[in-house]
Amino acid sequence: MPSGSPGGPGTPDTALEIAVTSPAGARAAHDHGADRVELCTGLELGGLTPSAASVEAVAAVGSPVHVLVRCRPGDFVYDAEEIALMAAEVRSVVASGASGVVVGALTAEGLLDTDALTRLTDAAHDAASHHERSVEVTLHRAIDQSADPVATAALLPSLGITRVLTSGGAATAADGATTLATMVAAAPGVQVMAGGGVRTADIPALVAAGAAAVHLSAKTRAEPRRGGAWIPLGAAGSSALQDTHFVTDPKVVAEARQALDATRTTGRPDPRRTTPGPARSG
């Protein structure tokens, strides 16, 4: 069962968040120690907005569910129609049981689109108020494609953002750990959640950098169920083996929980003494 909760930077309450795409994934995460889940669809595309029915089913599992709202793959520069669509999606997922939403938008110049973010945040809080509950708002990894992730993080305390999911602007959170620590200092009151290529062996160093939470996809490829012939459909994959989807690996969730719990008993470790582990995207 989950044993952590969202806390301050680098505290013993550092939370474990697992990205999932289904109720089965949410159950695997819940049963093996996740504190909350981030729900999306199309994980292989970086994550897209899931259906209302999926949100309802995952919320019923019992863990807090934060829902990614992203109307399409690709960059994070949205036009007015896309922003209006995502505002409607925010209201829908909150009405369906989301306890948090995960959103983000940039301008063409790589700056935070504060107007779009304010509209999405307001939609979340309005929907939650209508249902007489609160909601959290996470800025997703759009920040890692911004012109200056640290300067972008510094804007967040004034925008009503609960937390930011980031790799510190690097290819992986482990590579961006130094910038993550700088972002923690730049955004007081905002939880900095480390995510992006996180391996279980990276967790001690990320906690030492001040992360209030760590985020993993803990994914593995699902076994194909097809019994007939395979042919490519659109851009679905270059082979029958690759033409599948990702599911949550309970073993990875349990390993991440164990690694996070170990930081509570050993204190902040020296990251140079971390033992390398298998790569896991997050």
mmCIF file of C-alpha atoms in Angstrom:
data_model
loop_
_atom_site.group_PDB
_atom_site.id
_atom_site.type_symbol
_atom_site.label_atom_id
_atom_site.label_comp_id
_atom_site.label_asym_id
_atom_site.label_seq_id
_atom_site.Cartn_x
_atom_site.Cartn_y
_atom_site.Cartn_z
ATOM 1 C CA MET A 1 0.000 0.000 0.000
ATOM 2 C CA PRO A 2 1.177 3.549 -0.540
ATOM 3 C CA SER A 3 3.298 4.803 2.307
ATOM 4 C CA GLY A 4 4.276 8.265 1.149
ATOM 5 C CA SER A 5 2.510 11.553 0.580
ATOM 6 C CA PRO A 6 3.275 14.844 -1.116
ATOM 7 C CA GLY A 7 5.668 16.815 1.019
ATOM 8 C CA GLY A 8 8.224 19.572 0.919
ATOM 9 C CA PRO A 9 11.435 19.403 -1.081
ATOM 10 C CA GLY A 10 13.479 16.325 -0.318
ATOM 11 C CA THR A 11 11.542 15.465 2.831
ATOM 12 C CA PRO A 12 10.800 11.915 4.032
ATOM 13 C CA ASP A 13 7.337 12.425 2.515
ATOM 14 C CA THR A 14 8.630 12.476 -1.061
ATOM 15 C CA ALA A 15 5.809 10.960 -3.111
ATOM 16 C CA LEU A 16 5.806 8.276 -5.764
ATOM 17 C CA GLU A 17 3.671 8.958 -8.843
ATOM 18 C CA ILE A 18 3.177 6.351 -11.563
ATOM 19 C CA ALA A 19 1.916 7.140 -15.061
ATOM 20 C CA VAL A 20 -0.799 4.675 -16.074
ATOM 21 C CA THR A 21 -3.118 4.204 -19.021
ATOM 22 C CA SER A 22 -5.837 1.944 -17.629
ATOM 23 C CA PRO A 23 -7.654 0.740 -14.510
ATOM 24 C CA ALA A 24 -5.407 -2.346 -14.530
ATOM 25 C CA GLY A 25 -2.352 -0.105 -14.472
ATOM 26 C CA ALA A 26 -3.842 1.956 -11.665
ATOM 27 C CA ARG A 27 -4.440 -1.195 -9.619
ATOM 28 C CA ALA A 28 -0.860 -2.360 -10.185
ATOM 29 C CA ALA A 29 0.434 1.038 -9.086
ATOM 30 C CA HIS A 30 -1.861 1.228 -6.049
ATOM 31 C CA ASP A 31 -1.145 -2.309 -4.890
ATOM 32 C CA HIS A 32 2.631 -1.936 -5.160
ATOM 33 C CA GLY A 33 3.134 1.371 -3.394
ATOM 34 C CA ALA A 34 2.299 4.383 -5.561
ATOM 35 C CA ASP A 35 0.967 7.418 -3.733
ATOM 36 C CA ARG A 36 -0.972 8.610 -6.766
ATOM 37 C CA VAL A 37 -1.269 7.966 -10.483
ATOM 38 C CA GLU A 38 -1.156 10.151 -13.543
ATOM 39 C CA LEU A 39 -3.673 8.894 -16.087
ATOM 40 C CA CYS A 40 -3.240 9.384 -19.808
ATOM 41 C CA THR A 41 -3.713 7.511 -23.034
ATOM 42 C CA GLY A 42 -1.185 7.105 -25.840
ATOM 43 C CA LEU A 43 1.811 6.817 -23.551
ATOM 44 C CA GLU A 44 3.930 5.949 -26.577
ATOM 45 C CA LEU A 45 3.079 9.449 -27.916
ATOM 46 C CA GLY A 46 4.105 11.170 -24.706
ATOM 47 C CA GLY A 47 0.573 10.962 -23.294
ATOM 48 C CA LEU A 48 -2.791 12.354 -24.404
ATOM 49 C CA THR A 49 -6.105 13.146 -22.697
ATOM 50 C CA PRO A 50 -7.954 9.961 -21.666
ATOM 51 C CA SER A 51 -11.703 9.464 -21.946
ATOM 52 C CA ALA A 52 -14.133 10.436 -19.192
ATOM 53 C CA ALA A 53 -15.035 6.764 -18.754
ATOM 54 C CA SER A 54 -11.375 5.906 -18.219
ATOM 55 C CA VAL A 55 -11.054 8.638 -15.581
ATOM 56 C CA GLU A 56 -14.110 7.319 -13.748
ATOM 57 C CA ALA A 57 -12.800 3.744 -13.794
ATOM 58 C CA VAL A 58 -9.334 4.708 -12.550
ATOM 59 C CA ALA A 59 -10.730 7.002 -9.846
ATOM 60 C CA ALA A 60 -12.706 4.019 -8.567
ATOM 61 C CA VAL A 61 -9.440 2.135 -7.892
ATOM 62 C CA GLY A 62 -8.798 4.340 -4.876
ATOM 63 C CA SER A 63 -5.551 6.198 -5.470
ATOM 64 C CA PRO A 64 -5.649 9.934 -6.171
ATOM 65 C CA VAL A 65 -5.745 10.289 -9.960
ATOM 66 C CA HIS A 66 -4.206 13.231 -11.766
ATOM 67 C CA VAL A 67 -5.211 13.394 -15.407
ATOM 68 C CA LEU A 68 -3.048 14.582 -18.262
ATOM 69 C CA VAL A 69 -4.887 17.034 -20.502
ATOM 70 C CA ARG A 70 -3.098 17.239 -23.855
ATOM 71 C CA CYS A 71 -5.227 17.339 -26.966
ATOM 72 C CA ARG A 72 -2.599 16.153 -29.440
ATOM 73 C CA PRO A 73 1.002 14.954 -29.687
ATOM 74 C CA GLY A 74 3.807 17.224 -30.818
ATOM 75 C CA ASP A 75 4.799 20.619 -29.491
ATOM 76 C CA PHE A 76 3.094 22.597 -26.741
ATOM 77 C CA VAL A 77 2.209 25.684 -28.779
ATOM 78 C CA TYR A 78 -1.579 25.727 -29.058
ATOM 79 C CA ASP A 79 -4.029 27.843 -30.988
ATOM 80 C CA ALA A 80 -7.219 29.294 -29.519
ATOM 81 C CA GLU A 81 -9.371 26.350 -30.590
ATOM 82 C CA GLU A 82 -7.005 23.830 -28.991
ATOM 83 C CA ILE A 83 -6.884 25.788 -25.747
ATOM 84 C CA ALA A 84 -10.692 25.954 -25.651
ATOM 85 C CA LEU A 85 -10.834 22.202 -26.254
ATOM 86 C CA MET A 86 -8.397 21.493 -23.421
ATOM 87 C CA ALA A 87 -10.316 23.784 -21.059
ATOM 88 C CA ALA A 88 -13.401 21.697 -21.806
ATOM 89 C CA GLU A 89 -11.388 18.506 -21.266
ATOM 90 C CA VAL A 90 -10.181 19.844 -17.905
ATOM 91 C CA ARG A 91 -13.770 20.413 -16.796
ATOM 92 C CA SER A 92 -14.748 16.953 -18.037
ATOM 93 C CA VAL A 93 -11.994 15.027 -16.246
ATOM 94 C CA VAL A 94 -12.561 16.900 -12.982
ATOM 95 C CA ALA A 95 -16.282 16.117 -13.207
ATOM 96 C CA SER A 96 -15.330 12.468 -13.806
ATOM 97 C CA GLY A 97 -13.370 12.233 -10.564
ATOM 98 C CA ALA A 98 -9.870 13.587 -11.179
ATOM 99 C CA SER A 99 -8.238 14.978 -8.051
ATOM 100 C CA GLY A 100 -5.693 16.810 -10.179
ATOM 101 C CA VAL A 101 -5.018 17.884 -13.752
ATOM 102 C CA VAL A 102 -1.712 17.983 -15.592
ATOM 103 C CA VAL A 103 -1.511 20.777 -18.161
ATOM 104 C CA GLY A 104 0.889 23.089 -19.964
ATOM 105 C CA ALA A 105 1.370 25.427 -22.911
ATOM 106 C CA LEU A 106 4.189 27.456 -24.423
ATOM 107 C CA THR A 107 4.419 30.369 -26.805
ATOM 108 C CA ALA A 108 6.205 30.051 -30.134
ATOM 109 C CA GLU A 109 9.185 31.780 -28.498
ATOM 110 C CA GLY A 110 9.490 29.062 -25.855
ATOM 111 C CA LEU A 111 8.002 31.089 -23.030
ATOM 112 C CA LEU A 112 5.283 29.877 -20.694
ATOM 113 C CA ASP A 113 1.874 30.710 -22.185
ATOM 114 C CA THR A 114 0.531 32.220 -18.989
ATOM 115 C CA ASP A 115 -2.799 33.194 -20.555
ATOM 116 C CA ALA A 116 -3.478 29.614 -21.656
ATOM 117 C CA LEU A 117 -2.257 28.195 -18.350
ATOM 118 C CA THR A 118 -4.465 30.584 -16.380
ATOM 119 C CA ARG A 119 -7.473 29.558 -18.461
ATOM 120 C CA LEU A 120 -6.788 25.859 -17.862
ATOM 121 C CA THR A 121 -6.152 26.381 -14.145
ATOM 122 C CA ASP A 122 -9.321 28.433 -13.756
ATOM 123 C CA ALA A 123 -11.312 25.728 -15.565
ATOM 124 C CA ALA A 124 -9.992 23.133 -13.109
ATOM 125 C CA HIS A 125 -10.835 25.153 -10.015
ATOM 126 C CA ASP A 126 -14.253 26.170 -11.343
ATOM 127 C CA ALA A 127 -15.138 22.551 -12.085
ATOM 128 C CA ALA A 128 -13.907 21.391 -8.682
ATOM 129 C CA SER A 129 -15.868 24.135 -6.931
ATOM 130 C CA HIS A 130 -19.001 23.070 -8.787
ATOM 131 C CA HIS A 131 -18.526 19.574 -7.356
ATOM 132 C CA GLU A 132 -17.644 20.947 -3.897
ATOM 133 C CA ARG A 133 -14.087 19.673 -3.763
ATOM 134 C CA SER A 134 -10.560 20.875 -4.403
ATOM 135 C CA VAL A 135 -8.212 20.080 -7.271
ATOM 136 C CA GLU A 136 -4.462 20.235 -7.798
ATOM 137 C CA VAL A 137 -2.785 21.554 -10.940
ATOM 138 C CA THR A 138 0.533 20.236 -12.253
ATOM 139 C CA LEU A 139 2.533 21.893 -15.021
ATOM 140 C CA HIS A 140 3.765 19.073 -17.236
ATOM 141 C CA ARG A 141 7.038 18.654 -19.081
ATOM 142 C CA ALA A 142 6.326 21.477 -21.490
ATOM 143 C CA ILE A 143 8.650 23.289 -19.091
ATOM 144 C CA ASP A 144 11.517 21.128 -20.321
ATOM 145 C CA GLN A 145 11.042 22.485 -23.843
ATOM 146 C CA SER A 146 10.866 26.083 -22.655
ATOM 147 C CA ALA A 147 13.646 28.546 -23.427
ATOM 148 C CA ASP A 148 14.670 28.721 -19.746
ATOM 149 C CA PRO A 149 13.215 26.057 -17.416
ATOM 150 C CA VAL A 150 14.469 27.777 -14.247
ATOM 151 C CA ALA A 151 13.004 31.144 -15.194
ATOM 152 C CA THR A 152 9.763 29.403 -16.142
ATOM 153 C CA ALA A 153 9.650 27.660 -12.757
ATOM 154 C CA ALA A 154 10.052 31.032 -11.045
ATOM 155 C CA LEU A 155 6.732 32.154 -12.566
ATOM 156 C CA LEU A 156 4.722 29.293 -11.103
ATOM 157 C CA PRO A 157 4.125 30.452 -7.505
ATOM 158 C CA SER A 158 2.017 33.364 -8.779
ATOM 159 C CA LEU A 159 -0.065 31.176 -11.102
ATOM 160 C CA GLY A 160 -1.702 28.834 -8.604
ATOM 161 C CA ILE A 161 0.299 25.796 -9.726
ATOM 162 C CA THR A 162 0.614 22.960 -7.207
ATOM 163 C CA ARG A 163 3.630 21.235 -8.742
ATOM 164 C CA VAL A 164 5.767 20.938 -11.843
ATOM 165 C CA LEU A 165 6.828 17.711 -13.542
ATOM 166 C CA THR A 166 10.308 18.165 -14.980
ATOM 167 C CA SER A 167 13.584 16.570 -15.965
ATOM 168 C CA GLY A 168 15.367 19.843 -15.347
ATOM 169 C CA GLY A 169 15.387 20.503 -19.065
ATOM 170 C CA ALA A 170 17.605 17.477 -19.734
ATOM 171 C CA ALA A 171 16.977 14.235 -21.591
ATOM 172 C CA THR A 172 16.543 12.478 -18.247
ATOM 173 C CA ALA A 173 15.847 13.676 -14.730
ATOM 174 C CA ALA A 174 19.115 12.166 -13.551
ATOM 175 C CA ASP A 175 21.020 14.281 -16.073
ATOM 176 C CA GLY A 176 19.057 17.359 -14.986
ATOM 177 C CA ALA A 177 19.412 16.881 -11.225
ATOM 178 C CA THR A 178 21.498 20.019 -10.730
ATOM 179 C CA THR A 179 18.932 22.141 -12.567
ATOM 180 C CA LEU A 180 16.153 20.438 -10.607
ATOM 181 C CA ALA A 181 17.759 21.670 -7.396
ATOM 182 C CA THR A 182 17.900 25.193 -8.826
ATOM 183 C CA MET A 183 14.227 24.990 -9.805
ATOM 184 C CA VAL A 184 13.306 23.999 -6.247
ATOM 185 C CA ALA A 185 14.914 27.195 -4.998
ATOM 186 C CA ALA A 186 13.359 29.294 -7.782
ATOM 187 C CA ALA A 187 9.766 28.212 -7.104
ATOM 188 C CA PRO A 188 9.054 28.309 -3.353
ATOM 189 C CA GLY A 189 5.779 26.669 -2.462
ATOM 190 C CA VAL A 190 5.631 24.691 -5.700
ATOM 191 C CA GLN A 191 6.413 20.980 -5.534
ATOM 192 C CA VAL A 192 9.109 19.973 -8.011
ATOM 193 C CA MET A 193 8.442 16.432 -9.237
ATOM 194 C CA ALA A 194 11.324 14.704 -10.999
ATOM 195 C CA GLY A 195 10.322 12.793 -14.122
ATOM 196 C CA GLY A 196 11.791 11.767 -17.434
ATOM 197 C CA GLY A 197 13.717 8.535 -17.980
ATOM 198 C CA VAL A 198 13.762 7.839 -14.246
ATOM 199 C CA ARG A 199 15.403 4.587 -13.181
ATOM 200 C CA THR A 200 14.861 3.203 -9.718
ATOM 201 C CA ALA A 201 18.574 3.659 -9.074
ATOM 202 C CA ASP A 202 18.184 7.388 -9.801
ATOM 203 C CA ILE A 203 15.705 7.963 -6.995
ATOM 204 C CA PRO A 204 18.178 8.649 -4.142
ATOM 205 C CA ALA A 205 19.954 11.360 -6.146
ATOM 206 C CA LEU A 206 16.661 12.954 -7.166
ATOM 207 C CA VAL A 207 15.523 13.082 -3.547
ATOM 208 C CA ALA A 208 18.885 14.561 -2.624
ATOM 209 C CA ALA A 209 18.317 17.256 -5.279
ATOM 210 C CA GLY A 210 15.161 18.290 -3.428
ATOM 211 C CA ALA A 211 12.432 16.577 -5.450
ATOM 212 C CA ALA A 212 9.096 16.563 -3.621
ATOM 213 C CA ALA A 213 8.009 13.603 -5.761
ATOM 214 C CA VAL A 214 9.357 11.209 -8.361
ATOM 215 C CA HIS A 215 7.409 10.175 -11.450
ATOM 216 C CA LEU A 216 7.872 6.968 -13.421
ATOM 217 C CA SER A 217 5.919 5.364 -16.213
ATOM 218 C CA ALA A 218 7.091 1.923 -14.995
ATOM 219 C CA LYS A 219 6.052 0.653 -18.378
ATOM 220 C CA THR A 220 6.600 -2.525 -20.308
ATOM 221 C CA ARG A 221 5.278 -3.602 -23.696
ATOM 222 C CA ALA A 222 2.066 -5.610 -23.589
ATOM 223 C CA GLU A 223 2.066 -9.035 -25.155
ATOM 224 C CA PRO A 224 0.151 -8.900 -28.470
ATOM 225 C CA ARG A 225 -3.181 -10.723 -28.350
ATOM 226 C CA ARG A 226 -3.731 -10.999 -32.077
ATOM 227 C CA GLY A 227 -4.185 -14.416 -33.590
ATOM 228 C CA GLY A 228 -4.334 -13.516 -37.259
ATOM 229 C CA ALA A 229 -2.030 -11.892 -39.742
ATOM 230 C CA TRP A 230 -0.404 -8.511 -39.098
ATOM 231 C CA ILE A 231 -0.161 -5.615 -41.514
ATOM 232 C CA PRO A 232 0.903 -2.030 -40.678
ATOM 233 C CA LEU A 233 -1.927 0.412 -40.006
ATOM 234 C CA GLY A 234 -0.857 4.008 -40.417
ATOM 235 C CA ALA A 235 2.170 4.796 -38.254
ATOM 236 C CA ALA A 236 1.377 2.103 -35.698
ATOM 237 C CA GLY A 237 4.721 0.341 -35.898
ATOM 238 C CA SER A 238 7.300 -1.155 -38.172
ATOM 239 C CA SER A 239 6.760 -4.730 -37.041
ATOM 240 C CA ALA A 240 4.177 -6.951 -35.377
ATOM 241 C CA LEU A 241 6.306 -6.986 -32.215
ATOM 242 C CA GLN A 242 6.398 -3.185 -31.977
ATOM 243 C CA ASP A 243 2.722 -2.719 -32.834
ATOM 244 C CA THR A 244 1.449 -2.980 -29.277
ATOM 245 C CA HIS A 245 0.877 -0.761 -26.263
ATOM 246 C CA PHE A 246 2.461 -0.196 -22.875
ATOM 247 C CA VAL A 247 1.211 -1.537 -19.554
ATOM 248 C CA THR A 248 2.321 -0.911 -15.973
ATOM 249 C CA ASP A 249 5.002 -3.264 -14.640
ATOM 250 C CA PRO A 250 4.189 -3.937 -10.965
ATOM 251 C CA LYS A 251 7.760 -5.079 -10.304
ATOM 252 C CA VAL A 252 9.129 -1.677 -11.304
ATOM 253 C CA VAL A 253 6.563 0.091 -9.112
ATOM 254 C CA ALA A 254 7.567 -2.048 -6.135
ATOM 255 C CA GLU A 255 11.269 -1.425 -6.787
ATOM 256 C CA ALA A 256 10.649 2.328 -6.958
ATOM 257 C CA ARG A 257 8.701 2.225 -3.698
ATOM 258 C CA GLN A 258 11.532 0.331 -2.041
ATOM 259 C CA ALA A 259 14.137 2.777 -3.347
ATOM 260 C CA LEU A 260 12.124 5.752 -2.140
ATOM 261 C CA ASP A 261 11.513 4.233 1.277
ATOM 262 C CA ALA A 262 15.230 3.515 1.607
ATOM 263 C CA THR A 263 15.994 7.238 1.365
ATOM 264 C CA ARG A 264 13.968 7.760 4.539
ATOM 265 C CA THR A 265 16.131 5.449 6.591
ATOM 266 C CA THR A 266 19.502 6.343 5.115
ATOM 267 C CA GLY A 267 19.038 10.094 4.721
ATOM 268 C CA ARG A 268 20.220 11.992 1.694
ATOM 269 C CA PRO A 269 22.680 9.715 -0.106
ATOM 270 C CA ASP A 270 25.776 10.598 -2.066
ATOM 271 C CA PRO A 271 24.566 10.275 -5.676
ATOM 272 C CA ARG A 272 28.036 9.113 -6.715
ATOM 273 C CA ARG A 273 27.418 5.896 -4.795
ATOM 274 C CA THR A 274 24.188 5.033 -6.573
ATOM 275 C CA THR A 275 24.277 1.643 -8.290
ATOM 276 C CA PRO A 276 23.207 1.803 -11.960
ATOM 277 C CA GLY A 277 19.958 0.059 -12.819
ATOM 278 C CA PRO A 278 17.915 -0.762 -15.897
ATOM 279 C CA ALA A 279 16.617 2.231 -17.831
ATOM 280 C CA ARG A 280 12.978 3.078 -17.286
ATOM 281 C CA SER A 281 11.259 5.953 -19.042
ATOM 282 C CA GLY A 282 9.002 8.191 -17.018
#
